[in-house]
Amino acid sequence: MFVSKNLSVNEKGHLTIGGLDTADLAQKYGTPLYVMDEDLLRENCRSFKQSIDRCYGGKGLVCYASKVFCCKEMYRIMMSEDMGLDVVSAGELYTAASVGFPMEKVCFHGNNKTDEELSMALEQNVGRIVVDNIFELERLNRLACERGAKANIMFRIKPGIDAHTHDFVRTGQIDSKFGFALETGEAFEAVKKAISLEHIELLGLHCHIGSQIFDIDPFVLAAEVMMNFIARIRDELGYEIKELDLGGGFGIKYTDADSPVPYDSYMEKVSEKVKAVCAEKNLNLPFILIEPGRSIAGPAGITLYTVGGIKHIPNIRTYISVDGGMGDNPRYALYKSKYDFVNALRASEPKSETVTVAGKCCESGDLLGEGAPIQQTEEGDIIAVLATGAYNYSMSSNYNRIPKPPVVMVKDGTSRVIVKRETLEDIVRNDI
Ligand SMILES: *Cc1c(COP(=O)(O)O)cnc(C)c1O
């Protein structure tokens, strides 16, 4: 009935998450409020891990892409699920270190890591630094040399694949700020160089072809392109690339228009392709990494808001204003991302209204959705935006000096705060 399977309706007609009444959560913690369901998070981690076990003999690692939602408790949960992590900044790395995350399972991404970040990664003994460009390769070699260390790296490759997704989130093509191009020979030259550098250990190749992808074919094609490149490196340079990281990008259901495939089938088809190329070219099977982000955290989260004023503009539209907006969820403002809206107090009723949900920022573009179906809604009602577990809290800002909402985790019929609500004192904390 709802886009995520952890959502239901109780006998009062209220929306529930992980079995808890969202109206009670809103009352207890206030709104706006992010709510995450721990069981679904864990289940999503396990389904990816099990797909690697089943299809690829367990010869792989699932790395959670931190950027979708990063906080200490999230990392503790990932740690207890035996997951690896993708981090892209000193801040994410610091968060991982602060909970004692096993650094050999961390991949450090980013197209412009600073010397400070690279040094921190070396100091922490991060398992894999994903080198994006030749400048970074040289800087990293120098920094590792200064420490008398050897940096374990992968190269980010642009496999040149169009994954049919929104332009803003497409990253696999030649016109991308990320990685080395294959077509131009740039990637091959970089591999040659890396092999020659004393303080660099080239472990693997990485690609990430986009986000919110529903087709399996682009992933299979990417795996094929990457495996062929690995074969070429073996043939022409006599060097064995042992690891292949195929990135994330698995689509989730935001509205009924989305139909994600079971995650098992990605691994199944990708494993088949990797094994086929290995057999054909007489290569050893590489260790495979995948980096799901949205598909782990997205469906596990919702955001609750209290409805303030409602404006019916005759023959034009109805605006429902909520007590949050682009500060806690900038995705509609950035990408016109579609969400499902539910009046949490009337969740079993039919959606009889079509509304524009507006935030409270001083900005006409501060909307959460337009043309959105919702149940009859009045001032003071609680509305839920579904599947907001990814790229919401992590992309939030203090625009208009609005404090960030807290994140509450539900599990086994109880709830706990995992990120506190910001206070007005927090807002002025760094002001001189
Ligand atoms: C964003 C990103 C991911 C995660 O993408 P999702 O679409 O959230 O699964 C994984 N790897 C890299 C390198 C990324 O940039």
Short mmCIF file of C-alpha atoms and ligand atoms in Angstrom, two decimals:
data_model
loop_
_atom_site.label_atom_id
_atom_site.label_comp_id
_atom_site.label_asym_id
_atom_site.label_seq_id
_atom_site.Cartn_x
_atom_site.Cartn_y
_atom_site.Cartn_z
CA MET A 1 0.00 0.00 0.00
CA PHE A 2 2.89 2.40 0.73
CA VAL A 3 6.16 2.84 -1.17
CA SER A 4 8.19 1.34 1.68
CA LYS A 5 7.28 -1.90 3.36
CA ASN A 6 7.96 -0.71 6.91
CA LEU A 7 4.96 1.64 6.72
CA SER A 8 1.42 0.72 7.67
CA VAL A 9 -1.76 2.11 9.20
CA ASN A 10 -2.97 1.38 12.74
CA GLU A 11 -6.49 1.10 14.16
CA LYS A 12 -6.67 4.88 14.62
CA GLY A 13 -6.02 5.34 10.92
CA HIS A 14 -2.57 6.77 11.69
CA LEU A 15 0.52 6.07 9.64
CA THR A 16 3.00 3.81 11.42
CA ILE A 17 6.71 3.22 10.84
CA GLY A 18 8.34 0.10 12.23
CA GLY A 19 5.04 -0.41 14.08
CA LEU A 20 5.15 2.98 15.87
CA ASP A 21 2.42 5.57 15.48
CA THR A 22 3.83 8.59 13.63
CA ALA A 23 1.43 10.94 15.44
CA ASP A 24 2.90 9.78 18.76
CA LEU A 25 6.43 10.28 17.42
CA ALA A 26 5.55 13.79 16.25
CA GLN A 27 4.06 14.55 19.66
CA LYS A 28 6.99 13.13 21.58
CA TYR A 29 9.85 14.65 19.58
CA GLY A 30 8.20 17.59 17.81
CA THR A 31 8.31 18.37 14.10
CA PRO A 32 9.94 18.54 11.65
CA LEU A 33 11.28 15.12 12.47
CA TYR A 34 13.27 12.57 10.54
CA VAL A 35 12.40 8.99 11.50
CA MET A 36 14.49 5.97 10.47
CA ASP A 37 13.61 2.31 10.84
CA GLU A 38 16.57 0.24 12.03
CA ASP A 39 15.15 -3.13 11.02
CA LEU A 40 14.68 -2.06 7.42
CA LEU A 41 18.18 -0.54 7.32
CA ARG A 42 19.64 -3.82 8.49
CA GLU A 43 17.48 -5.84 6.16
CA ASN A 44 18.66 -3.76 3.19
CA CYS A 45 22.31 -4.28 4.16
CA ARG A 46 21.76 -8.01 4.44
CA SER A 47 20.02 -8.33 1.11
CA PHE A 48 23.06 -6.86 -0.67
CA LYS A 49 25.47 -8.99 1.31
CA GLN A 50 23.45 -12.14 0.69
CA SER A 51 23.35 -11.39 -3.04
CA ILE A 52 27.16 -11.38 -3.11
CA ASP A 53 27.24 -14.61 -1.10
CA ARG A 54 24.74 -16.30 -3.36
CA CYS A 55 25.92 -15.08 -6.75
CA TYR A 56 29.63 -14.53 -6.24
CA GLY A 57 30.69 -16.91 -3.51
CA GLY A 58 30.95 -14.10 -0.97
CA LYS A 59 34.05 -12.73 -2.70
CA GLY A 60 33.12 -9.12 -2.21
CA LEU A 61 32.33 -6.25 0.12
CA VAL A 62 29.26 -4.05 0.36
CA CYS A 63 30.26 -0.49 1.20
CA TYR A 64 27.55 1.84 2.43
CA ALA A 65 27.79 5.19 0.65
CA SER A 66 27.92 7.53 3.65
CA LYS A 67 26.91 10.66 1.81
CA VAL A 68 23.27 9.57 1.79
CA PHE A 69 23.04 9.68 5.58
CA CYS A 70 26.00 9.85 7.91
CA CYS A 71 26.05 10.01 11.70
CA LYS A 72 27.76 7.98 14.41
CA GLU A 73 24.84 5.66 15.10
CA MET A 74 24.41 4.92 11.41
CA TYR A 75 28.07 3.90 11.27
CA ARG A 76 27.67 1.72 14.37
CA ILE A 77 24.81 -0.09 12.66
CA MET A 78 26.86 -0.52 9.47
CA MET A 79 29.72 -1.84 11.57
CA SER A 80 27.50 -4.39 13.28
CA GLU A 81 26.26 -5.52 9.85
CA ASP A 82 29.86 -6.08 8.72
CA MET A 83 29.52 -3.50 6.01
CA GLY A 84 32.29 -1.41 4.50
CA LEU A 85 31.98 2.35 4.07
CA ASP A 86 32.45 4.94 1.36
CA VAL A 87 33.53 8.29 2.65
CA VAL A 88 34.19 11.43 0.63
CA SER A 89 35.49 13.95 3.12
CA ALA A 90 37.50 14.44 6.28
CA GLY A 91 34.18 14.91 8.07
CA GLU A 92 32.86 11.50 7.10
CA LEU A 93 36.23 9.90 7.80
CA TYR A 94 36.37 11.58 11.20
CA THR A 95 32.87 10.30 12.01
CA ALA A 96 33.93 6.78 11.07
CA ALA A 97 37.08 7.02 13.20
CA SER A 98 35.06 8.37 16.12
CA VAL A 99 33.10 5.11 16.39
CA GLY A 100 36.12 2.90 15.78
CA PHE A 101 35.04 1.81 12.30
CA PRO A 102 37.47 -0.78 10.87
CA MET A 103 39.46 1.38 8.47
CA GLU A 104 40.48 -1.48 6.20
CA LYS A 105 36.83 -1.54 5.09
CA VAL A 106 36.71 2.15 4.21
CA CYS A 107 36.98 3.53 0.65
CA PHE A 108 37.87 7.20 0.37
CA HIS A 109 36.31 8.88 -2.68
CA GLY A 110 36.21 12.39 -4.04
CA ASN A 111 37.37 14.31 -7.08
CA ASN A 112 39.34 16.90 -5.15
CA LYS A 113 40.64 15.57 -1.87
CA THR A 114 42.87 18.02 -0.04
CA ASP A 115 46.36 17.19 1.18
CA GLU A 116 44.94 17.24 4.71
CA GLU A 117 42.31 14.68 3.73
CA LEU A 118 44.82 12.44 1.95
CA SER A 119 47.17 12.62 4.93
CA MET A 120 44.33 11.77 7.28
CA ALA A 121 43.42 8.78 5.10
CA LEU A 122 47.05 7.57 5.21
CA GLU A 123 47.29 8.13 8.92
CA GLN A 124 44.08 6.19 9.51
CA ASN A 125 45.22 3.37 7.21
CA VAL A 126 42.10 3.62 5.07
CA GLY A 127 41.72 0.39 3.07
CA ARG A 128 41.33 2.00 -0.34
CA ILE A 129 41.83 5.53 -1.55
CA VAL A 130 39.94 5.96 -4.80
CA VAL A 131 42.19 8.21 -6.85
CA ASP A 132 40.30 10.48 -9.21
CA ASN A 133 42.99 12.18 -11.29
CA ILE A 134 46.68 12.33 -12.04
CA PHE A 135 47.32 15.32 -9.77
CA GLU A 136 45.94 13.39 -6.87
CA LEU A 137 48.01 10.32 -7.75
CA GLU A 138 51.20 12.37 -7.64
CA ARG A 139 50.27 14.18 -4.45
CA LEU A 140 49.34 10.93 -2.77
CA ASN A 141 52.60 9.30 -3.80
CA ARG A 142 54.51 12.25 -2.31
CA LEU A 143 52.50 12.23 0.92
CA ALA A 144 52.91 8.47 1.30
CA CYS A 145 56.65 8.85 0.65
CA GLU A 146 56.92 11.45 3.42
CA ARG A 147 55.41 8.93 5.81
CA GLY A 148 57.42 6.01 4.47
CA ALA A 149 54.09 4.35 3.65
CA LYS A 150 52.46 2.74 0.66
CA ALA A 151 48.98 3.95 -0.31
CA ASN A 152 46.44 1.32 -1.35
CA ILE A 153 44.46 2.78 -4.20
CA MET A 154 41.79 2.18 -6.78
CA PHE A 155 41.29 4.35 -9.84
CA ARG A 156 37.98 5.94 -10.59
CA ILE A 157 37.21 5.19 -14.22
CA LYS A 158 34.58 6.73 -16.50
CA PRO A 159 33.27 3.72 -18.37
CA GLY A 160 31.28 6.02 -20.66
CA ILE A 161 27.87 4.58 -19.96
CA ASP A 162 24.59 6.44 -20.15
CA ALA A 163 22.42 5.06 -17.39
CA HIS A 164 19.29 6.98 -18.46
CA THR A 165 18.94 9.01 -15.37
CA HIS A 166 18.57 12.65 -14.45
CA ASP A 167 21.38 14.83 -15.82
CA PHE A 168 22.26 16.20 -12.41
CA VAL A 169 23.08 12.79 -11.01
CA ARG A 170 24.69 11.21 -14.04
CA THR A 171 28.38 10.57 -13.54
CA GLY A 172 29.47 7.75 -15.86
CA GLN A 173 30.10 9.67 -19.06
CA ILE A 174 33.16 11.28 -20.53
CA ASP A 175 31.83 14.75 -19.70
CA SER A 176 32.05 14.29 -15.96
CA LYS A 177 34.17 15.86 -13.26
CA PHE A 178 34.81 12.39 -11.85
CA GLY A 179 37.55 10.01 -12.85
CA PHE A 180 39.75 8.98 -15.75
CA ALA A 181 38.36 8.51 -19.26
CA LEU A 182 38.87 5.21 -21.02
CA GLU A 183 38.34 6.38 -24.60
CA THR A 184 41.11 8.95 -24.58
CA GLY A 185 43.76 6.63 -23.15
CA GLU A 186 43.88 8.74 -19.98
CA ALA A 187 42.98 5.79 -17.75
CA PHE A 188 45.59 3.51 -19.31
CA GLU A 189 48.35 6.10 -18.88
CA ALA A 190 47.35 6.57 -15.26
CA VAL A 191 47.58 2.82 -14.61
CA LYS A 192 51.06 2.73 -16.16
CA LYS A 193 52.12 5.63 -13.98
CA ALA A 194 50.66 4.12 -10.80
CA ILE A 195 52.51 0.85 -11.35
CA SER A 196 55.75 2.79 -11.61
CA LEU A 197 55.27 4.77 -8.39
CA GLU A 198 57.06 3.44 -5.35
CA HIS A 199 54.55 4.53 -2.72
CA ILE A 200 51.41 3.49 -4.57
CA GLU A 201 49.80 0.04 -4.56
CA LEU A 202 47.17 -0.16 -7.29
CA LEU A 203 44.58 -2.66 -6.06
CA GLY A 204 41.59 -2.04 -8.20
CA LEU A 205 39.39 -0.07 -10.52
CA HIS A 206 36.20 1.70 -9.63
CA CYS A 207 33.25 3.08 -11.54
CA HIS A 208 29.92 4.55 -10.53
CA ILE A 209 27.54 5.06 -13.43
CA GLY A 210 24.80 7.13 -11.85
CA SER A 211 22.02 7.06 -9.34
CA GLN A 212 18.39 5.95 -9.03
CA ILE A 213 18.89 3.47 -11.90
CA PHE A 214 16.24 0.83 -12.52
CA ASP A 215 17.83 -0.99 -15.47
CA ILE A 216 20.24 -3.81 -14.87
CA ASP A 217 21.82 -3.51 -18.32
CA PRO A 218 23.97 -0.43 -17.66
CA PHE A 219 25.53 -2.18 -14.64
CA VAL A 220 26.26 -5.28 -16.69
CA LEU A 221 27.71 -3.18 -19.47
CA ALA A 222 29.86 -1.27 -16.98
CA ALA A 223 31.14 -4.54 -15.53
CA GLU A 224 32.02 -5.75 -19.03
CA VAL A 225 33.84 -2.54 -19.97
CA MET A 226 35.80 -2.60 -16.72
CA MET A 227 36.70 -6.29 -17.04
CA ASN A 228 37.92 -5.76 -20.58
CA PHE A 229 40.11 -2.95 -19.33
CA ILE A 230 41.46 -5.22 -16.59
CA ALA A 231 42.30 -7.79 -19.31
CA ARG A 232 44.07 -5.15 -21.39
CA ILE A 233 46.15 -4.08 -18.39
CA ARG A 234 47.18 -7.70 -17.82
CA ASP A 235 47.97 -8.25 -21.50
CA GLU A 236 49.88 -5.05 -22.17
CA LEU A 237 51.43 -4.27 -18.79
CA GLY A 238 51.58 -7.70 -17.19
CA TYR A 239 49.84 -6.29 -14.12
CA GLU A 240 46.99 -7.96 -12.28
CA ILE A 241 44.14 -5.74 -11.06
CA LYS A 242 42.63 -7.66 -8.16
CA GLU A 243 39.59 -5.60 -7.27
CA LEU A 244 36.61 -4.24 -9.13
CA ASP A 245 34.31 -1.70 -7.51
CA LEU A 246 31.07 -1.21 -9.41
CA GLY A 247 29.67 1.66 -7.35
CA GLY A 248 26.09 2.20 -6.30
CA GLY A 249 23.06 3.74 -7.93
CA PHE A 250 20.36 1.11 -7.37
CA GLY A 251 16.94 2.73 -7.72
CA ILE A 252 14.29 2.87 -4.99
CA LYS A 253 10.58 3.48 -4.95
CA TYR A 254 9.70 7.11 -4.21
CA THR A 255 6.25 6.98 -5.82
CA ASP A 256 4.19 4.36 -7.59
CA ALA A 257 5.83 5.42 -10.84
CA ASP A 258 9.08 3.75 -9.70
CA SER A 259 9.58 0.00 -9.97
CA PRO A 260 12.90 -1.14 -8.55
CA VAL A 261 14.22 -4.60 -9.41
CA PRO A 262 15.20 -6.94 -6.55
CA TYR A 263 18.82 -6.23 -5.60
CA ASP A 264 19.62 -9.89 -5.98
CA SER A 265 19.12 -9.65 -9.72
CA TYR A 266 21.79 -6.93 -10.10
CA MET A 267 24.40 -9.16 -8.52
CA GLU A 268 23.20 -12.16 -10.42
CA LYS A 269 23.60 -10.56 -13.84
CA VAL A 270 26.76 -8.67 -12.97
CA SER A 271 28.41 -11.79 -11.52
CA GLU A 272 27.51 -13.76 -14.63
CA LYS A 273 29.18 -11.15 -16.82
CA VAL A 274 32.31 -10.88 -14.67
CA LYS A 275 32.69 -14.66 -14.56
CA ALA A 276 32.13 -14.92 -18.31
CA VAL A 277 34.83 -12.35 -19.13
CA CYS A 278 37.23 -14.00 -16.68
CA ALA A 279 36.66 -17.39 -18.31
CA GLU A 280 37.03 -16.00 -21.81
CA LYS A 281 40.20 -14.04 -21.07
CA ASN A 282 41.67 -16.38 -18.54
CA LEU A 283 41.63 -13.87 -15.68
CA ASN A 284 41.33 -14.51 -11.96
CA LEU A 285 37.97 -13.52 -10.52
CA PRO A 286 38.36 -10.06 -8.99
CA PHE A 287 37.18 -9.18 -5.50
CA ILE A 288 34.00 -7.16 -6.08
CA LEU A 289 32.88 -4.10 -4.17
CA ILE A 290 29.50 -2.43 -4.49
CA GLU A 291 28.45 0.86 -2.93
CA PRO A 292 24.72 1.15 -2.36
CA GLY A 293 23.60 4.30 -0.61
CA ARG A 294 20.08 5.37 -1.41
CA SER A 295 18.85 1.78 -1.57
CA ILE A 296 20.00 1.14 2.00
CA ALA A 297 18.86 4.28 3.78
CA GLY A 298 16.22 5.81 1.49
CA PRO A 299 13.25 3.49 2.07
CA ALA A 300 14.02 3.29 5.80
CA GLY A 301 13.30 6.96 6.48
CA ILE A 302 10.36 9.36 6.52
CA THR A 303 10.01 13.00 7.49
CA LEU A 304 7.13 14.29 9.61
CA TYR A 305 5.90 17.88 9.47
CA THR A 306 3.09 19.85 11.05
CA VAL A 307 0.79 21.65 8.65
CA GLY A 308 0.49 25.39 9.19
CA GLY A 309 -1.48 27.64 6.85
CA ILE A 310 -3.34 26.38 3.81
CA LYS A 311 -3.95 28.70 0.84
CA HIS A 312 -6.59 27.82 -1.71
CA ILE A 313 -5.91 29.95 -4.77
CA PRO A 314 -9.04 29.51 -6.91
CA ASN A 315 -8.41 27.86 -10.28
CA ILE A 316 -4.68 27.81 -9.62
CA ARG A 317 -3.58 25.57 -6.75
CA THR A 318 -3.68 24.86 -3.06
CA TYR A 319 -0.57 25.49 -0.99
CA ILE A 320 -0.10 23.51 2.18
CA SER A 321 2.70 25.05 4.25
CA VAL A 322 4.73 22.86 6.57
CA ASP A 323 7.16 23.67 9.37
CA GLY A 324 10.24 22.49 7.42
CA GLY A 325 11.16 22.58 3.75
CA MET A 326 14.24 22.95 1.56
CA GLY A 327 16.43 23.28 4.66
CA ASP A 328 15.74 19.67 5.66
CA ASN A 329 14.96 18.34 2.17
CA PRO A 330 16.46 20.32 -0.73
CA ARG A 331 15.83 17.60 -3.31
CA TYR A 332 12.69 19.02 -4.86
CA ALA A 333 14.28 22.46 -5.11
CA LEU A 334 17.44 20.93 -6.63
CA TYR A 335 16.12 18.17 -8.88
CA LYS A 336 12.30 18.34 -8.84
CA SER A 337 12.45 14.97 -7.11
CA LYS A 338 9.05 13.38 -6.60
CA TYR A 339 7.85 12.13 -3.22
CA ASP A 340 4.78 10.46 -1.84
CA PHE A 341 2.87 12.51 0.77
CA VAL A 342 0.55 11.05 3.40
CA ASN A 343 -1.62 12.78 5.97
CA ALA A 344 -0.35 10.73 8.91
CA LEU A 345 -3.64 11.18 10.80
CA ARG A 346 -5.84 9.98 7.91
CA ALA A 347 -3.53 7.46 6.33
CA SER A 348 -6.22 4.96 5.40
CA GLU A 349 -8.43 7.50 3.63
CA PRO A 350 -8.31 8.05 -0.12
CA LYS A 351 -6.14 10.86 -1.43
CA SER A 352 -8.88 13.28 -2.43
CA GLU A 353 -6.80 16.46 -2.76
CA THR A 354 -4.02 17.60 -5.02
CA VAL A 355 -1.73 20.13 -3.42
CA THR A 356 1.57 21.96 -3.51
CA VAL A 357 3.53 21.33 -0.33
CA ALA A 358 5.52 24.44 0.58
CA GLY A 359 8.30 24.91 3.09
CA LYS A 360 8.77 27.88 5.38
CA CYS A 361 11.87 29.42 3.81
CA CYS A 362 11.90 32.87 2.25
CA GLU A 363 12.10 31.47 -1.24
CA SER A 364 9.32 30.71 -3.76
CA GLY A 365 11.24 27.62 -4.88
CA ASP A 366 11.08 26.19 -1.36
CA LEU A 367 8.64 23.42 -2.21
CA LEU A 368 8.59 19.72 -1.35
CA GLY A 369 6.20 18.73 -4.11
CA GLU A 370 3.67 20.00 -6.63
CA GLY A 371 0.58 18.29 -7.97
CA ALA A 372 0.87 15.95 -5.02
CA PRO A 373 -2.11 13.75 -4.11
CA ILE A 374 -2.90 13.71 -0.39
CA GLN A 375 -5.80 12.96 1.94
CA GLN A 376 -8.01 15.83 3.09
CA THR A 377 -5.68 17.99 5.17
CA GLU A 378 -6.24 20.71 7.74
CA GLU A 379 -4.12 23.07 9.78
CA GLY A 380 -2.40 21.19 12.60
CA ASP A 381 -2.36 17.82 10.82
CA ILE A 382 0.85 15.82 10.62
CA ILE A 383 2.02 14.98 7.15
CA ALA A 384 4.64 12.43 6.26
CA VAL A 385 6.98 12.55 3.28
CA LEU A 386 8.00 8.99 2.46
CA ALA A 387 11.36 7.48 1.51
CA THR A 388 13.40 10.43 2.80
CA GLY A 389 16.12 8.33 4.47
CA ALA A 390 18.70 9.19 1.81
CA TYR A 391 20.04 12.58 0.73
CA ASN A 392 17.83 14.50 3.14
CA TYR A 393 19.47 14.95 6.53
CA SER A 394 22.85 14.73 4.81
CA MET A 395 21.97 17.55 2.40
CA SER A 396 20.23 19.72 4.99
CA SER A 397 21.28 23.29 5.66
CA ASN A 398 20.58 26.09 8.09
CA TYR A 399 19.17 28.35 5.40
CA ASN A 400 17.18 31.14 7.06
CA ARG A 401 18.90 30.05 10.28
CA ILE A 402 16.40 27.29 10.79
CA PRO A 403 17.77 24.64 13.19
CA LYS A 404 18.07 21.14 11.74
CA PRO A 405 15.49 18.56 12.85
CA PRO A 406 16.52 15.59 14.97
CA VAL A 407 16.78 12.03 13.67
CA VAL A 408 14.91 9.39 15.62
CA MET A 409 15.56 5.68 15.13
CA VAL A 410 12.76 3.18 15.71
CA LYS A 411 13.31 -0.46 16.54
CA ASP A 412 11.35 -3.17 18.36
CA GLY A 413 8.49 -0.85 19.22
CA THR A 414 10.72 1.80 20.80
CA SER A 415 12.29 5.00 19.56
CA ARG A 416 15.50 6.83 20.38
CA VAL A 417 17.16 10.05 19.26
CA ILE A 418 20.31 9.39 17.24
CA VAL A 419 20.92 13.00 16.17
CA LYS A 420 19.67 15.76 18.45
CA ARG A 421 17.54 18.65 17.28
CA GLU A 422 19.64 21.76 16.79
CA THR A 423 18.95 24.62 19.13
CA LEU A 424 19.02 28.35 18.55
CA GLU A 425 22.23 28.37 20.57
CA ASP A 426 23.71 25.93 18.00
CA ILE A 427 22.77 28.40 15.31
CA VAL A 428 25.02 31.12 16.73
CA ARG A 429 27.72 28.79 18.02
CA ASN A 430 30.37 29.78 15.51
CA ASP A 431 29.47 33.45 15.28
CA ILE A 432 32.07 35.82 16.70
C1 LIG B 1 26.75 8.57 -4.67
C2 LIG B 1 27.67 7.45 -4.79
C3 LIG B 1 27.28 6.18 -4.40
C4 LIG B 1 25.90 5.85 -3.90
O1 LIG B 1 24.93 6.08 -4.86
P1 LIG B 1 23.40 5.66 -4.56
O2 LIG B 1 22.70 6.11 -5.78
O3 LIG B 1 22.98 6.42 -3.36
O4 LIG B 1 23.39 4.20 -4.36
C5 LIG B 1 28.21 5.17 -4.46
N1 LIG B 1 29.47 5.39 -4.90
C6 LIG B 1 29.87 6.62 -5.29
C7 LIG B 1 31.26 6.81 -5.74
C8 LIG B 1 28.99 7.68 -5.25
O5 LIG B 1 29.40 8.89 -5.65
#
